[in-house]
JSON list of C-alpha atoms in Angstrom, two decimals:
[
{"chain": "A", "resi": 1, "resn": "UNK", "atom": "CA", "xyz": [83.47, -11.06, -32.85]},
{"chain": "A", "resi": 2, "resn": "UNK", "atom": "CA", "xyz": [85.81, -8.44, -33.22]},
{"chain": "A", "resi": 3, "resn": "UNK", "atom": "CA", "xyz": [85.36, -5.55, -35.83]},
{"chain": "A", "resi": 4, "resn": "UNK", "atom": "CA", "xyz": [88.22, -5.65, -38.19]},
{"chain": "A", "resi": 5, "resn": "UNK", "atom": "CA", "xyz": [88.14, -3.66, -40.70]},
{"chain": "A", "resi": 6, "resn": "UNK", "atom": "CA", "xyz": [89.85, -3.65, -44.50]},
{"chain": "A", "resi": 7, "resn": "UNK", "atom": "CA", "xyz": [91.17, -2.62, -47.90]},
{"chain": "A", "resi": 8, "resn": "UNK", "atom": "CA", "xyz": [91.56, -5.56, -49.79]},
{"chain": "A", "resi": 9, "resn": "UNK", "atom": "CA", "xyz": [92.47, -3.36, -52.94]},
{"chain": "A", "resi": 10, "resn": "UNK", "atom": "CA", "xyz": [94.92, -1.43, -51.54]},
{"chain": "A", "resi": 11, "resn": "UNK", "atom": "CA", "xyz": [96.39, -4.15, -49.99]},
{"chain": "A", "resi": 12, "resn": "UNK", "atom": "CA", "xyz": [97.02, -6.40, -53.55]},
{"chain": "A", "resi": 13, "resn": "UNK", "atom": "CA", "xyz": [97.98, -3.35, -55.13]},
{"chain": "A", "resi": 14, "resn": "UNK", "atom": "CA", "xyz": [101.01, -3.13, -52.94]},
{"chain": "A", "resi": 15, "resn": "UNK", "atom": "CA", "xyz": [101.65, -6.57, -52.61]},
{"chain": "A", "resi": 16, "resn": "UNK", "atom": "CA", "xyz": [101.98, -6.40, -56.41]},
{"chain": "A", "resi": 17, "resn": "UNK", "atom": "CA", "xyz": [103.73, -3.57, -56.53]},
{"chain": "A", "resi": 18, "resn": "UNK", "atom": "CA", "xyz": [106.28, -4.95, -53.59]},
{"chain": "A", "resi": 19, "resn": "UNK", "atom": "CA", "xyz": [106.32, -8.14, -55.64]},
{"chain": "A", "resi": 20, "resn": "UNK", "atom": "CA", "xyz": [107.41, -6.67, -58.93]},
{"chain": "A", "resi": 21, "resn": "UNK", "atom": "CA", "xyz": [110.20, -4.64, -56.70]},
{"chain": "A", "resi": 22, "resn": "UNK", "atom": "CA", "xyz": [111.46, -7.31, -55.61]},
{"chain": "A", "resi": 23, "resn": "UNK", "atom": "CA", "xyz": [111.50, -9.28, -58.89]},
{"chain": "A", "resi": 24, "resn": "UNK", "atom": "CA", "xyz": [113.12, -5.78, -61.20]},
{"chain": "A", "resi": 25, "resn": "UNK", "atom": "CA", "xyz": [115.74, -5.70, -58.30]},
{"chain": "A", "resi": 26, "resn": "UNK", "atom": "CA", "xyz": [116.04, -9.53, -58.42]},
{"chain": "A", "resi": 27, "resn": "UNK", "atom": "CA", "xyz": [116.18, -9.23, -62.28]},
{"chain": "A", "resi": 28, "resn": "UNK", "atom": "CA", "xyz": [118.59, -6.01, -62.34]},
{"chain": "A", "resi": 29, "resn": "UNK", "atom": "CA", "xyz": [121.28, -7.78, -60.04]},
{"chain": "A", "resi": 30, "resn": "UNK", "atom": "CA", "xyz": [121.67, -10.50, -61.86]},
{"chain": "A", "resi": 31, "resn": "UNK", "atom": "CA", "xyz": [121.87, -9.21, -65.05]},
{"chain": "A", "resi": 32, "resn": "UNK", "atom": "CA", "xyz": [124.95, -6.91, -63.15]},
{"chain": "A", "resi": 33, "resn": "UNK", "atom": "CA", "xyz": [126.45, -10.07, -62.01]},
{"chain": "A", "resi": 34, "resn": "UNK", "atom": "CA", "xyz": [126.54, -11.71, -65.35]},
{"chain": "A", "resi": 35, "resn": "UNK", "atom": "CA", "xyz": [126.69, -8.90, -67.73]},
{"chain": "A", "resi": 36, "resn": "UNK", "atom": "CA", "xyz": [128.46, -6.10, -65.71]},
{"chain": "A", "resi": 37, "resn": "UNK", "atom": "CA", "xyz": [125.51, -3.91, -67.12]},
{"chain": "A", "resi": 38, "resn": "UNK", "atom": "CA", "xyz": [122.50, -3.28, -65.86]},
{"chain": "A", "resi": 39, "resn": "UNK", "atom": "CA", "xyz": [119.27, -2.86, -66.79]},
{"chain": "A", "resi": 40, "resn": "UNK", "atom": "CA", "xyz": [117.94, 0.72, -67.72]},
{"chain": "A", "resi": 41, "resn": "UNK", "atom": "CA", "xyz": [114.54, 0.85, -66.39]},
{"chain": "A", "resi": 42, "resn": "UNK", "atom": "CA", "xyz": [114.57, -1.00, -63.35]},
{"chain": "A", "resi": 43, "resn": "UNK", "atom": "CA", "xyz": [115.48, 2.58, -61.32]},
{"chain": "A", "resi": 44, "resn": "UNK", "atom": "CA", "xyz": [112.45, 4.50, -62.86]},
{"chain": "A", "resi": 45, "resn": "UNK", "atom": "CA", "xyz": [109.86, 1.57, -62.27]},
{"chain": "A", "resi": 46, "resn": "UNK", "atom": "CA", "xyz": [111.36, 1.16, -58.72]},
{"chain": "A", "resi": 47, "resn": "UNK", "atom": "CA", "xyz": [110.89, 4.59, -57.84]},
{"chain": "A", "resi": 48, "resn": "UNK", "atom": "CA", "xyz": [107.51, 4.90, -58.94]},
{"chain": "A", "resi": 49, "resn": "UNK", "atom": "CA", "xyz": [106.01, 1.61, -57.51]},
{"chain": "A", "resi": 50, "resn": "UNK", "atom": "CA", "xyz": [107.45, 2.48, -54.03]},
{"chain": "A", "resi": 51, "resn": "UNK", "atom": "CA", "xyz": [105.29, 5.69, -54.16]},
{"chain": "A", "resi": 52, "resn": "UNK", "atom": "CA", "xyz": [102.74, 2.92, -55.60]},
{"chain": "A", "resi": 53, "resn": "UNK", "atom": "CA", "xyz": [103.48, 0.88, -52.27]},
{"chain": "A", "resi": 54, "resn": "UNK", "atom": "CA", "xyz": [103.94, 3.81, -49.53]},
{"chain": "A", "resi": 55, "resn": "UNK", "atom": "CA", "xyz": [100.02, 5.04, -50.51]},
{"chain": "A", "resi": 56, "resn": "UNK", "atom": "CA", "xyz": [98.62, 1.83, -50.53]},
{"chain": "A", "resi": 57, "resn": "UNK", "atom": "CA", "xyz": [100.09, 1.31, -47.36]},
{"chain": "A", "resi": 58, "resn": "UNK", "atom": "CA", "xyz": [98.89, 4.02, -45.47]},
{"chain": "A", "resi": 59, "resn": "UNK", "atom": "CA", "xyz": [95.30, 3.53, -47.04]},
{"chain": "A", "resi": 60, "resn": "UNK", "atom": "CA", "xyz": [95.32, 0.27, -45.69]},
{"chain": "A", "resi": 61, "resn": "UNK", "atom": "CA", "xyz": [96.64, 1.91, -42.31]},
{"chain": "A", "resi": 62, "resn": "UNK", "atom": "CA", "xyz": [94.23, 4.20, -42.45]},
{"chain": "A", "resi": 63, "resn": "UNK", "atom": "CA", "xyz": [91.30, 1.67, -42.63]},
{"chain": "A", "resi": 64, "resn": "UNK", "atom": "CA", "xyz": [92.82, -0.69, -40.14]},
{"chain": "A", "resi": 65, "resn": "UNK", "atom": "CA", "xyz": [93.26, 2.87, -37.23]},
{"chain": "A", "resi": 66, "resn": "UNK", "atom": "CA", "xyz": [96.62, 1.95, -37.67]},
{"chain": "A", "resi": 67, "resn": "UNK", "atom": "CA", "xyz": [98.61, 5.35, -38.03]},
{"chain": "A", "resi": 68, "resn": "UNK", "atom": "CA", "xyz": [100.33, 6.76, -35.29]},
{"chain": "A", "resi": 69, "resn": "UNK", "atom": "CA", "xyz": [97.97, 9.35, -32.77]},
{"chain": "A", "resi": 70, "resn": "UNK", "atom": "CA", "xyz": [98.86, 10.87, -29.17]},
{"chain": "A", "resi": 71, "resn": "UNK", "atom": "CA", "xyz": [95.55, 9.42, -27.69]},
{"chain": "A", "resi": 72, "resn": "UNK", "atom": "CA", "xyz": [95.95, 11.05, -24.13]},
{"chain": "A", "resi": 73, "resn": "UNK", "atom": "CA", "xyz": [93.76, 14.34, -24.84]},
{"chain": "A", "resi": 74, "resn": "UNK", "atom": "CA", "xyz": [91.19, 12.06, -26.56]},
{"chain": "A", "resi": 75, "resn": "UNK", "atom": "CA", "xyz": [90.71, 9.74, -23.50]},
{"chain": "A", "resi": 76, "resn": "UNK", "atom": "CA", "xyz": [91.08, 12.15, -20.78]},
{"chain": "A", "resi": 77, "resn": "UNK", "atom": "CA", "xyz": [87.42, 14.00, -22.56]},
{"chain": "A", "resi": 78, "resn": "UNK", "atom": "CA", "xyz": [84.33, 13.33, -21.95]},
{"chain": "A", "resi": 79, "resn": "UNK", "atom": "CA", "xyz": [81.88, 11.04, -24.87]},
{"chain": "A", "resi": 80, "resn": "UNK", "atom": "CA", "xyz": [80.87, 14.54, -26.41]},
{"chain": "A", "resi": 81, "resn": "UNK", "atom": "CA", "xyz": [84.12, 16.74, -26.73]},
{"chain": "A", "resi": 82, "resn": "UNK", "atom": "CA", "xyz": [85.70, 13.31, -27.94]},
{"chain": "A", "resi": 83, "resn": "UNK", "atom": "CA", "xyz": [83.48, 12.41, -30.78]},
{"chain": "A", "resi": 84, "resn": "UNK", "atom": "CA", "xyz": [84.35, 16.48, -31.32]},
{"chain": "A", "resi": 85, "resn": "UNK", "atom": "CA", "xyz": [88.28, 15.94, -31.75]},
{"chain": "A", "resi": 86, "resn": "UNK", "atom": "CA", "xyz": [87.52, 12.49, -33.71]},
{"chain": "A", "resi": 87, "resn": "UNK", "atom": "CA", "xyz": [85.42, 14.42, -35.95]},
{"chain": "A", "resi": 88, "resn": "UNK", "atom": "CA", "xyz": [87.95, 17.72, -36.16]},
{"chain": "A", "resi": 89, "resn": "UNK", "atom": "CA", "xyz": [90.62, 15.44, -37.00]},
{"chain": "A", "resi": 90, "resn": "UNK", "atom": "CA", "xyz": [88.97, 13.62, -39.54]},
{"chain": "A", "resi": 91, "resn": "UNK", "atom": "CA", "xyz": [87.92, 17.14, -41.34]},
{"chain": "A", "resi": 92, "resn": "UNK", "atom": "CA", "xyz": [91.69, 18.36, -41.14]},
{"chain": "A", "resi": 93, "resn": "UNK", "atom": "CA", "xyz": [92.74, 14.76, -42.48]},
{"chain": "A", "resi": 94, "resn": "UNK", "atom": "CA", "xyz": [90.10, 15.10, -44.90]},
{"chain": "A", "resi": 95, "resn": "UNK", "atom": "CA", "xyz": [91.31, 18.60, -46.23]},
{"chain": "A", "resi": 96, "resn": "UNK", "atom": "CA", "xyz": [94.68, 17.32, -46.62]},
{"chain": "A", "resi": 97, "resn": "UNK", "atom": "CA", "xyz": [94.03, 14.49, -48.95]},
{"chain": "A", "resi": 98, "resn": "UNK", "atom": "CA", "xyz": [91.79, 16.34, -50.49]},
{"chain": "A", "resi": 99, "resn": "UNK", "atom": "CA", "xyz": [94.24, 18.98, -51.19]},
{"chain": "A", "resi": 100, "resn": "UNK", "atom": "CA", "xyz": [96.81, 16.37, -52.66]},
{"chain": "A", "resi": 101, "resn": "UNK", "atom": "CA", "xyz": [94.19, 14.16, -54.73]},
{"chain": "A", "resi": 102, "resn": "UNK", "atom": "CA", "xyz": [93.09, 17.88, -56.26]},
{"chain": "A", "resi": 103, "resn": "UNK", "atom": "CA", "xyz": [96.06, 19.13, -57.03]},
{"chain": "A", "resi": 104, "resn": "UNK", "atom": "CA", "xyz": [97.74, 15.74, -57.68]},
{"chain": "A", "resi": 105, "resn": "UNK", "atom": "CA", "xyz": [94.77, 15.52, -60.51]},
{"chain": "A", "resi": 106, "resn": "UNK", "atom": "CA", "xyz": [95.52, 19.06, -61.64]},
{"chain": "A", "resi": 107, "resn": "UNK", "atom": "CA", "xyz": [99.17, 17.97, -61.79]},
{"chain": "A", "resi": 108, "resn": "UNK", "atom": "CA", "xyz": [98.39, 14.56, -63.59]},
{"chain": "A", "resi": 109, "resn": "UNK", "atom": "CA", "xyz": [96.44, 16.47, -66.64]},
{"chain": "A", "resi": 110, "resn": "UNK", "atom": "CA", "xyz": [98.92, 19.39, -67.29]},
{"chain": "A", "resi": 111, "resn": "UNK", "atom": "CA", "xyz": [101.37, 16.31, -67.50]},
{"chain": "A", "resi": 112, "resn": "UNK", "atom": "CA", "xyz": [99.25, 15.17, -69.68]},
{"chain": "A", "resi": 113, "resn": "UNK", "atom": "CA", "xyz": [98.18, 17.96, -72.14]},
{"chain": "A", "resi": 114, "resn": "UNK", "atom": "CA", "xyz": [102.17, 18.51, -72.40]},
{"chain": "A", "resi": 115, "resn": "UNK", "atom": "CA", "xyz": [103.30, 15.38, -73.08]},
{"chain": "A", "resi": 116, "resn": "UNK", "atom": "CA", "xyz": [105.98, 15.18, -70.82]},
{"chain": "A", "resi": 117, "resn": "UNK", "atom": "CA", "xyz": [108.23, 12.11, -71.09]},
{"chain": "A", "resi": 118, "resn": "UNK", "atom": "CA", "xyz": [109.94, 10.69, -68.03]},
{"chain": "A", "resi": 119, "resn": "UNK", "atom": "CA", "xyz": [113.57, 11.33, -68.06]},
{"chain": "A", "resi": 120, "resn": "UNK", "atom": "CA", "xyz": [114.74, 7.62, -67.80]},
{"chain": "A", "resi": 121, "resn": "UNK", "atom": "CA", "xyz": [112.93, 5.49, -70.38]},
{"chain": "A", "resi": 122, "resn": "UNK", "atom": "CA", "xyz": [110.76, 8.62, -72.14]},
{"chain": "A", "resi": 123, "resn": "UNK", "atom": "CA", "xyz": [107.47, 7.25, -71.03]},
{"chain": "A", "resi": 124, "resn": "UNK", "atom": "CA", "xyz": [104.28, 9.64, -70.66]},
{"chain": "A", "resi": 125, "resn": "UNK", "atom": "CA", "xyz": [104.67, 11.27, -67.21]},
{"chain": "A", "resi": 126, "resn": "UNK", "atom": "CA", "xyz": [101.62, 11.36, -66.31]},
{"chain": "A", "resi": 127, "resn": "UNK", "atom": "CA", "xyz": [101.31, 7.48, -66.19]},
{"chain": "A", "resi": 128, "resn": "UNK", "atom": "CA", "xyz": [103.32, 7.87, -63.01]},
{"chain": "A", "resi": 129, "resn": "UNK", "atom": "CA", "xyz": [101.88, 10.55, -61.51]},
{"chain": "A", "resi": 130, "resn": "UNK", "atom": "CA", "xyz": [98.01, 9.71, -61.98]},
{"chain": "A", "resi": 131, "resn": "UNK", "atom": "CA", "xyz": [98.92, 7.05, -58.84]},
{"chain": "A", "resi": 132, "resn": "UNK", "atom": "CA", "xyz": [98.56, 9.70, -57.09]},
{"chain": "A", "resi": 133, "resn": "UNK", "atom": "CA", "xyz": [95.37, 11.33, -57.38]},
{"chain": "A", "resi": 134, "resn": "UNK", "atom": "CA", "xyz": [93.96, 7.85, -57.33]},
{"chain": "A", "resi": 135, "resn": "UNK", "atom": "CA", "xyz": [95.78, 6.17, -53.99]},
{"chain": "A", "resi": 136, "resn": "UNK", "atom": "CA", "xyz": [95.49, 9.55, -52.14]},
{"chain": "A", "resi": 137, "resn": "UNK", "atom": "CA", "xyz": [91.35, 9.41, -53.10]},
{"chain": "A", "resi": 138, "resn": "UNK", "atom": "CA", "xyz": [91.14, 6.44, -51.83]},
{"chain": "A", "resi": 139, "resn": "UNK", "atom": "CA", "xyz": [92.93, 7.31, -48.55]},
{"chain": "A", "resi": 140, "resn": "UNK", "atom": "CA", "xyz": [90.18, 9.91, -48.26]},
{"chain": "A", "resi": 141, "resn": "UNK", "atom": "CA", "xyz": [87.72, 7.07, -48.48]},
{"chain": "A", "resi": 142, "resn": "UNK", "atom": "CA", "xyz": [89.30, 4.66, -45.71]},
{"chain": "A", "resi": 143, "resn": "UNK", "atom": "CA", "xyz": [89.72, 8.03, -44.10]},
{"chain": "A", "resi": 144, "resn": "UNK", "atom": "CA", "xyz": [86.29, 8.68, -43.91]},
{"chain": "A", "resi": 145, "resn": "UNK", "atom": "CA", "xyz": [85.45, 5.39, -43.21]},
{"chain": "A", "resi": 146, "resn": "UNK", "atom": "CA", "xyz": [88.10, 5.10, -40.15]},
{"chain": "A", "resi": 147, "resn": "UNK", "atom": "CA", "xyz": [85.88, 8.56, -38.99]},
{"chain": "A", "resi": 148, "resn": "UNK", "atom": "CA", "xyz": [83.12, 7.21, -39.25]},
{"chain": "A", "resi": 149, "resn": "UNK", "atom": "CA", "xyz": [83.87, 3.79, -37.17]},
{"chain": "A", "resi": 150, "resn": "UNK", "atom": "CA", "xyz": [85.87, 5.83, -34.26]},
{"chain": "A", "resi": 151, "resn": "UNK", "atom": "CA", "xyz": [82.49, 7.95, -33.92]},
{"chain": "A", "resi": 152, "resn": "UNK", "atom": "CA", "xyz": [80.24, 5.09, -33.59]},
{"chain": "A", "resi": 153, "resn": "UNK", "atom": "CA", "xyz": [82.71, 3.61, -31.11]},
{"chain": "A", "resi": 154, "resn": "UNK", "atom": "CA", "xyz": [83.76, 0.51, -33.25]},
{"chain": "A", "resi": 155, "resn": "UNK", "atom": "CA", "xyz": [87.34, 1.81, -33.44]},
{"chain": "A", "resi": 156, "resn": "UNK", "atom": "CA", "xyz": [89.19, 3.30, -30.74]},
{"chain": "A", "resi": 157, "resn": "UNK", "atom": "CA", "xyz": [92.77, 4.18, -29.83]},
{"chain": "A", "resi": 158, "resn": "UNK", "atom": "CA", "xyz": [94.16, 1.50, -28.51]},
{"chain": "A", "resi": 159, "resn": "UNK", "atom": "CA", "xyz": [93.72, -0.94, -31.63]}
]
Protein backbone atom coordinates (compact mmCIF):
# COMPACT_ATOMS: atom_id res chain seq x y z
CA UNK A 1 0.00 0.00 0.00
CA UNK A 2 1.18 3.22 -0.86
CA UNK A 3 1.97 5.98 1.80
CA UNK A 4 -0.24 8.89 1.14
CA UNK A 5 -0.18 11.30 3.27
CA UNK A 6 -2.86 14.28 4.39
CA UNK A 7 -4.42 17.44 5.80
CA UNK A 8 -7.89 16.88 5.99
CA UNK A 9 -8.31 20.35 7.82
CA UNK A 10 -6.62 22.32 5.60
CA UNK A 11 -8.16 20.83 2.87
CA UNK A 12 -12.15 21.67 4.11
CA UNK A 13 -11.00 24.89 5.13
CA UNK A 14 -10.30 25.80 1.57
CA UNK A 15 -12.89 23.98 0.05
CA UNK A 16 -15.10 26.20 2.24
CA UNK A 17 -13.45 29.05 1.70
CA UNK A 18 -13.42 28.33 -2.37
CA UNK A 19 -17.08 27.48 -1.88
CA UNK A 20 -18.18 30.70 -0.26
CA UNK A 21 -16.01 32.53 -3.24
CA UNK A 22 -17.73 31.17 -5.49
CA UNK A 23 -21.19 31.67 -3.93
CA UNK A 24 -20.30 35.93 -2.84
CA UNK A 25 -19.18 36.16 -6.58
CA UNK A 26 -22.26 34.11 -7.65
CA UNK A 27 -24.35 36.32 -5.25
CA UNK A 28 -22.53 39.78 -6.22
CA UNK A 29 -23.21 39.24 -10.09
CA UNK A 30 -26.47 38.78 -9.89
CA UNK A 31 -27.42 41.28 -7.72
CA UNK A 32 -25.31 43.62 -10.64
CA UNK A 33 -27.44 42.09 -13.23
CA UNK A 34 -30.69 42.85 -11.58
CA UNK A 35 -29.99 45.82 -9.52
CA UNK A 36 -27.11 47.57 -11.43
CA UNK A 37 -25.52 47.76 -7.84
CA UNK A 38 -23.52 45.63 -6.24
CA UNK A 39 -22.93 44.33 -3.17
CA UNK A 40 -20.41 46.11 -0.74
CA UNK A 41 -18.66 43.39 0.97
CA UNK A 42 -18.28 40.78 -1.41
CA UNK A 43 -14.57 42.46 -2.49
CA UNK A 44 -13.24 42.50 1.17
CA UNK A 45 -14.48 38.83 2.02
CA UNK A 46 -13.07 37.73 -1.42
CA UNK A 47 -9.81 39.05 -0.80
CA UNK A 48 -9.37 37.68 2.47
CA UNK A 49 -10.65 34.06 1.88
CA UNK A 50 -8.29 33.72 -1.16
CA UNK A 51 -5.36 34.36 1.30
CA UNK A 52 -7.69 31.84 3.42
CA UNK A 53 -7.46 29.40 0.29
CA UNK A 54 -3.71 30.06 -1.07
CA UNK A 55 -2.36 28.84 2.74
CA UNK A 56 -4.46 26.06 3.02
CA UNK A 57 -3.36 25.07 -0.20
CA UNK A 58 0.13 24.99 0.16
CA UNK A 59 -0.26 23.26 3.69
CA UNK A 60 -1.96 20.64 2.04
CA UNK A 61 0.97 20.73 -0.67
CA UNK A 62 3.24 20.67 1.76
CA UNK A 63 1.95 17.43 3.42
CA UNK A 64 1.22 15.71 0.16
CA UNK A 65 5.57 16.64 -1.13
CA UNK A 66 3.74 18.40 -3.56
CA UNK A 67 5.63 21.86 -3.99
CA UNK A 68 7.89 22.39 -6.64
CA UNK A 69 11.96 21.20 -5.85
CA UNK A 70 15.03 20.85 -8.41
CA UNK A 71 15.64 17.17 -7.24
CA UNK A 72 18.89 16.60 -9.38
CA UNK A 73 21.54 17.56 -6.52
CA UNK A 74 19.44 15.46 -4.09
CA UNK A 75 19.60 12.23 -6.21
CA UNK A 76 22.96 12.53 -7.62
CA UNK A 77 24.25 12.25 -3.34
CA UNK A 78 24.88 9.63 -1.60
CA UNK A 79 22.02 8.19 1.50
CA UNK A 80 24.04 10.44 4.05
CA UNK A 81 24.71 13.94 2.38
CA UNK A 82 20.97 13.49 1.14
CA UNK A 83 19.17 12.99 4.35
CA UNK A 84 21.73 16.24 5.02
CA UNK A 85 20.07 18.58 2.27
CA UNK A 86 16.46 17.03 3.22
CA UNK A 87 17.14 18.01 6.66
CA UNK A 88 18.90 21.66 5.71
CA UNK A 89 15.98 22.39 3.71
CA UNK A 90 13.51 21.56 6.09
CA UNK A 91 15.40 23.91 8.84
CA UNK A 92 15.49 26.89 6.22
CA UNK A 93 11.68 26.07 5.43
CA UNK A 94 11.17 25.85 8.98
CA UNK A 95 12.76 29.36 9.76
CA UNK A 96 10.69 30.89 7.20
CA UNK A 97 7.31 29.98 8.47
CA UNK A 98 8.38 30.45 11.54
CA UNK A 99 9.36 33.91 10.80
CA UNK A 100 5.84 34.70 9.20
CA UNK A 101 3.59 32.79 11.90
CA UNK A 102 5.81 35.10 14.58
CA UNK A 103 5.55 38.09 13.16
CA UNK A 104 2.16 37.43 11.51
CA UNK A 105 1.07 36.88 15.44
CA UNK A 106 2.91 40.03 16.45
CA UNK A 107 1.06 41.74 13.58
CA UNK A 108 -2.42 40.11 14.46
CA UNK A 109 -2.27 41.58 18.28
CA UNK A 110 -1.05 45.20 17.56
CA UNK A 111 -4.16 44.99 15.14
CA UNK A 112 -5.78 44.08 17.79
CA UNK A 113 -4.83 46.32 20.81
CA UNK A 114 -5.57 49.28 18.15
CA UNK A 115 -8.65 48.45 16.99
CA UNK A 116 -8.15 48.86 13.54
CA UNK A 117 -11.23 48.56 11.31
CA UNK A 118 -10.93 47.24 7.78
CA UNK A 119 -11.39 49.90 5.26
CA UNK A 120 -14.37 48.28 3.34
CA UNK A 121 -17.07 47.18 5.78
CA UNK A 122 -15.16 48.58 9.25
CA UNK A 123 -14.72 45.16 10.66
CA UNK A 124 -11.86 44.41 13.36
CA UNK A 125 -8.67 43.89 11.30
CA UNK A 126 -7.30 41.59 13.01
CA UNK A 127 -10.11 39.01 12.23
CA UNK A 128 -8.43 38.90 8.84
CA UNK A 129 -5.14 38.84 9.60
CA UNK A 130 -5.08 36.16 12.56
CA UNK A 131 -5.48 33.56 9.27
CA UNK A 132 -2.32 34.04 9.08
CA UNK A 133 -0.44 33.17 12.01
CA UNK A 134 -2.72 30.19 12.19
CA UNK A 135 -2.49 28.63 8.34
CA UNK A 136 1.27 29.54 8.20
CA UNK A 137 1.65 27.36 11.83
CA UNK A 138 0.18 24.81 10.48
CA UNK A 139 2.34 24.80 7.30
CA UNK A 140 5.20 24.49 9.78
CA UNK A 141 3.52 21.36 11.05
CA UNK A 142 2.91 19.51 7.56
CA UNK A 143 6.34 20.98 7.05
CA UNK A 144 7.82 19.13 9.63
CA UNK A 145 5.93 16.29 9.01
CA UNK A 146 6.84 16.23 5.06
CA UNK A 147 10.75 16.33 6.80
CA UNK A 148 10.26 13.93 8.68
CA UNK A 149 8.69 11.31 6.00
CA UNK A 150 11.46 12.30 3.18
CA UNK A 151 14.14 11.29 5.98
CA UNK A 152 12.73 8.02 6.75
CA UNK A 153 12.44 7.42 3.01
CA UNK A 154 8.53 7.30 2.83
CA UNK A 155 8.50 10.41 0.61
CA UNK A 156 10.76 11.09 -2.09
CA UNK A 157 11.08 13.38 -5.10
CA UNK A 158 9.45 11.99 -7.61
CA UNK A 159 5.85 11.83 -5.91
Amino acid sequence: MKFSPDASPERWLGSLALAIISLISLGNVITRYVTGGSLAFTEEFSVFLLVVLTFAGASVALRRNGHIRIGLLERALPAAPRRALILFQGVCGAIVLGLITWFGAKLTWEEYQWESLSPGLGLPQWWYLLWLPLLSAAMLVRLVQQTVDRLRGRLDDES
